[in-house]
PDB file of C-alpha atoms in Angstrom:
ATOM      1  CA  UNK J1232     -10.271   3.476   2.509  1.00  0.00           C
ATOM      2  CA  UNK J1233      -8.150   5.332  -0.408  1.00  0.00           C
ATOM      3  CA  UNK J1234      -8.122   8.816  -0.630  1.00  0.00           C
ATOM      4  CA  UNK J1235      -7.371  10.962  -3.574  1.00  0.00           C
ATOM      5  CA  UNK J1236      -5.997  14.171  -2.557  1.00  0.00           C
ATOM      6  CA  UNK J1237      -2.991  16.062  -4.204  1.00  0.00           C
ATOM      7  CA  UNK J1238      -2.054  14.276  -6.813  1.00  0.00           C
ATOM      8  CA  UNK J1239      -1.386  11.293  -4.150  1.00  0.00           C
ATOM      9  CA  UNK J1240      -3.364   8.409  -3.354  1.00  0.00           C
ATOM     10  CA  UNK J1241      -3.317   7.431   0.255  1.00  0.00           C
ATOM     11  CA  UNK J1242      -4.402   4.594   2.966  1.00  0.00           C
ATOM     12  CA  UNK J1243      -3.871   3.317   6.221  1.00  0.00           C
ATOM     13  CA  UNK J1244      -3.758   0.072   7.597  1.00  0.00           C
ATOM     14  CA  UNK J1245      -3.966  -1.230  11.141  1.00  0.00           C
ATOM     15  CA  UNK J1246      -2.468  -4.564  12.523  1.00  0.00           C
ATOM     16  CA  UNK J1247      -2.811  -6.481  15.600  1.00  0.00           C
ATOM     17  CA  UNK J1248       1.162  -5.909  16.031  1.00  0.00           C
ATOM     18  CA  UNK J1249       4.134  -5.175  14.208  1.00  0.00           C
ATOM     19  CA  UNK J1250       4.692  -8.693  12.963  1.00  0.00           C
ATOM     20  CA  UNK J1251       1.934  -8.788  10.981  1.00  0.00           C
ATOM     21  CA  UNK J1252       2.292  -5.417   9.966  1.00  0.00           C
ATOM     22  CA  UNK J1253       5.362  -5.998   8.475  1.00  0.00           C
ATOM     23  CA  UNK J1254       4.787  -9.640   6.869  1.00  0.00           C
ATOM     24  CA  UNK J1255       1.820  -7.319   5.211  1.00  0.00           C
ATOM     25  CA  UNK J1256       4.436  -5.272   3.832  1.00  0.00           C
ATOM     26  CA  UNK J1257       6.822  -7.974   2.849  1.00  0.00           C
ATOM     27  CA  UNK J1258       3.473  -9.681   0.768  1.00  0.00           C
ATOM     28  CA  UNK J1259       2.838  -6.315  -0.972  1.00  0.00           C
ATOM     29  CA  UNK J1260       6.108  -5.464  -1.584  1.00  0.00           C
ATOM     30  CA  UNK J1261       6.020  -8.636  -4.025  1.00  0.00           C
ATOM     31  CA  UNK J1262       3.527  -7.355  -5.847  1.00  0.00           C
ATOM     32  CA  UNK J1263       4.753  -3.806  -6.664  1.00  0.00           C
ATOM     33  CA  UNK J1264       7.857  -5.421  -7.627  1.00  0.00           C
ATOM     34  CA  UNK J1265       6.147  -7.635 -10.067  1.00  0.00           C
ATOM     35  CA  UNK J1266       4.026  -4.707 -11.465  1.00  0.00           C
ATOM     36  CA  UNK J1267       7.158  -2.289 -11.311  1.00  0.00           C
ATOM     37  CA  UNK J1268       5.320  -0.172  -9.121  1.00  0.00           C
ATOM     38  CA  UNK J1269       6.420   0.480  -5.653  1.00  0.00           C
ATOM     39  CA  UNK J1270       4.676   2.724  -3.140  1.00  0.00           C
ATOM     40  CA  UNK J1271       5.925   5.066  -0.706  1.00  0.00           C
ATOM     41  CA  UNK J1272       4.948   4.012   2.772  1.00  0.00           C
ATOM     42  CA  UNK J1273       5.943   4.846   6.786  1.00  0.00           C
ATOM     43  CA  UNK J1274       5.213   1.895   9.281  1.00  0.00           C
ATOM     44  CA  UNK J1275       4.867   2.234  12.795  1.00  0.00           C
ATOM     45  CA  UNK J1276       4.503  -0.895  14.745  1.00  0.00           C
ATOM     46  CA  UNK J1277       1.106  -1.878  13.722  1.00  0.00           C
ATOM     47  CA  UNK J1278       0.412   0.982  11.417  1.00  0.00           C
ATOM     48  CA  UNK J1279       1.448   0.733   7.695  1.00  0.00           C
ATOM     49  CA  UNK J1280       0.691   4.470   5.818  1.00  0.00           C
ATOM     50  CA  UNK J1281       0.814   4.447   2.434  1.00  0.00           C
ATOM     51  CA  UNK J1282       1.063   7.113  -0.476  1.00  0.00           C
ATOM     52  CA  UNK J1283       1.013   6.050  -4.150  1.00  0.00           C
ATOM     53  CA  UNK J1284       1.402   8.090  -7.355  1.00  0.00           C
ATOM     54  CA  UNK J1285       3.422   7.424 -10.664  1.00  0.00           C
ATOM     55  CA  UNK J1286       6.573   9.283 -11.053  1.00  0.00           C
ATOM     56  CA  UNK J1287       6.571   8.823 -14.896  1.00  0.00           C
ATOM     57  CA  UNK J1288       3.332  10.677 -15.402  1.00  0.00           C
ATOM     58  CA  UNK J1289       4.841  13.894 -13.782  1.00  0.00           C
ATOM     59  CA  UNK J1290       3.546  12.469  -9.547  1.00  0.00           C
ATOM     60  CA  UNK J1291       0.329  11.979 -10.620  1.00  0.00           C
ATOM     61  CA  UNK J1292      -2.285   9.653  -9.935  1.00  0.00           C
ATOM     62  CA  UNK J1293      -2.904   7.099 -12.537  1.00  0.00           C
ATOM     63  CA  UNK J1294      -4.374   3.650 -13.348  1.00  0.00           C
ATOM     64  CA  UNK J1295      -0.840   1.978 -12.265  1.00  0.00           C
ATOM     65  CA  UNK J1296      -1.659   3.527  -8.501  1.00  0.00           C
ATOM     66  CA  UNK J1297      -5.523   2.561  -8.693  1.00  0.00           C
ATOM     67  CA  UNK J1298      -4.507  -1.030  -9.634  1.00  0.00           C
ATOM     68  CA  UNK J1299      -1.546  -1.525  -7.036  1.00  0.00           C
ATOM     69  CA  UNK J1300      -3.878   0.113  -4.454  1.00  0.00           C
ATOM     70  CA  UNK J1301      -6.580  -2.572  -5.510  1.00  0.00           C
ATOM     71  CA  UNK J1302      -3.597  -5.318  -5.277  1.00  0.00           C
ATOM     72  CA  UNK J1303      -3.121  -3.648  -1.765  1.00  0.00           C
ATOM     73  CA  UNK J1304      -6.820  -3.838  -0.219  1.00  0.00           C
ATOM     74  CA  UNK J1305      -6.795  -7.881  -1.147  1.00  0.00           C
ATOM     75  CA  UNK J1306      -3.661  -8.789   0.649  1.00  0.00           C
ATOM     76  CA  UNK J1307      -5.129  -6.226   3.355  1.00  0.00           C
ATOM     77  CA  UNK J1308      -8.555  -8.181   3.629  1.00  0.00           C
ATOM     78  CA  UNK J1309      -6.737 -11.664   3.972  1.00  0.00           C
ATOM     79  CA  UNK J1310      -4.993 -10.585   7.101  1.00  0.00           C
ATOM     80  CA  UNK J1311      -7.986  -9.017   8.109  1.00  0.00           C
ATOM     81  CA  UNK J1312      -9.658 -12.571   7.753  1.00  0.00           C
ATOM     82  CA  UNK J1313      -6.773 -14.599   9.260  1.00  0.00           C
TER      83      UNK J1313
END
């Protein structure tokens, strides 16, 4: 599902609608926030893009954006399930 390309790692995410969409984003955003990384990401009603990289190492890709991204793919797979 992640792509390297760039210097940017990137997904995509489908949702039944944009409610769950968004309560995906609100449940990820808690996580960057307690790993004090935070992705850049574009959501269109039940479409959630997003783009990771670490500013710090010059907007590369690093571990930080491999780990969030894994973070990512489990909340993704529980609304998947629900």
């Amino acid at each position: 599902m992640w792509k390297e390309e760039n210097n940017l790692l990137k997904a995509s995410f489908k949702f039944k609608d944009f409610k769950q969409a968004f309560a995906f984003m609100t449940e990820v955003a808690f996580h960057a926030e307690k790993m004090d990384h935070h992705p850049e990401w574009f959501n269109v009603y039940n479409s959630v893009d997003i783009t990771l990289r670490t500013h710090d190492a010059g907007n590369t890709v690093t571990d930080r954006d491999y780990k969030l991204a894994k973070k990512i793919d489990g909340v993704y797979q529980r609304f998947l399930t629900a």
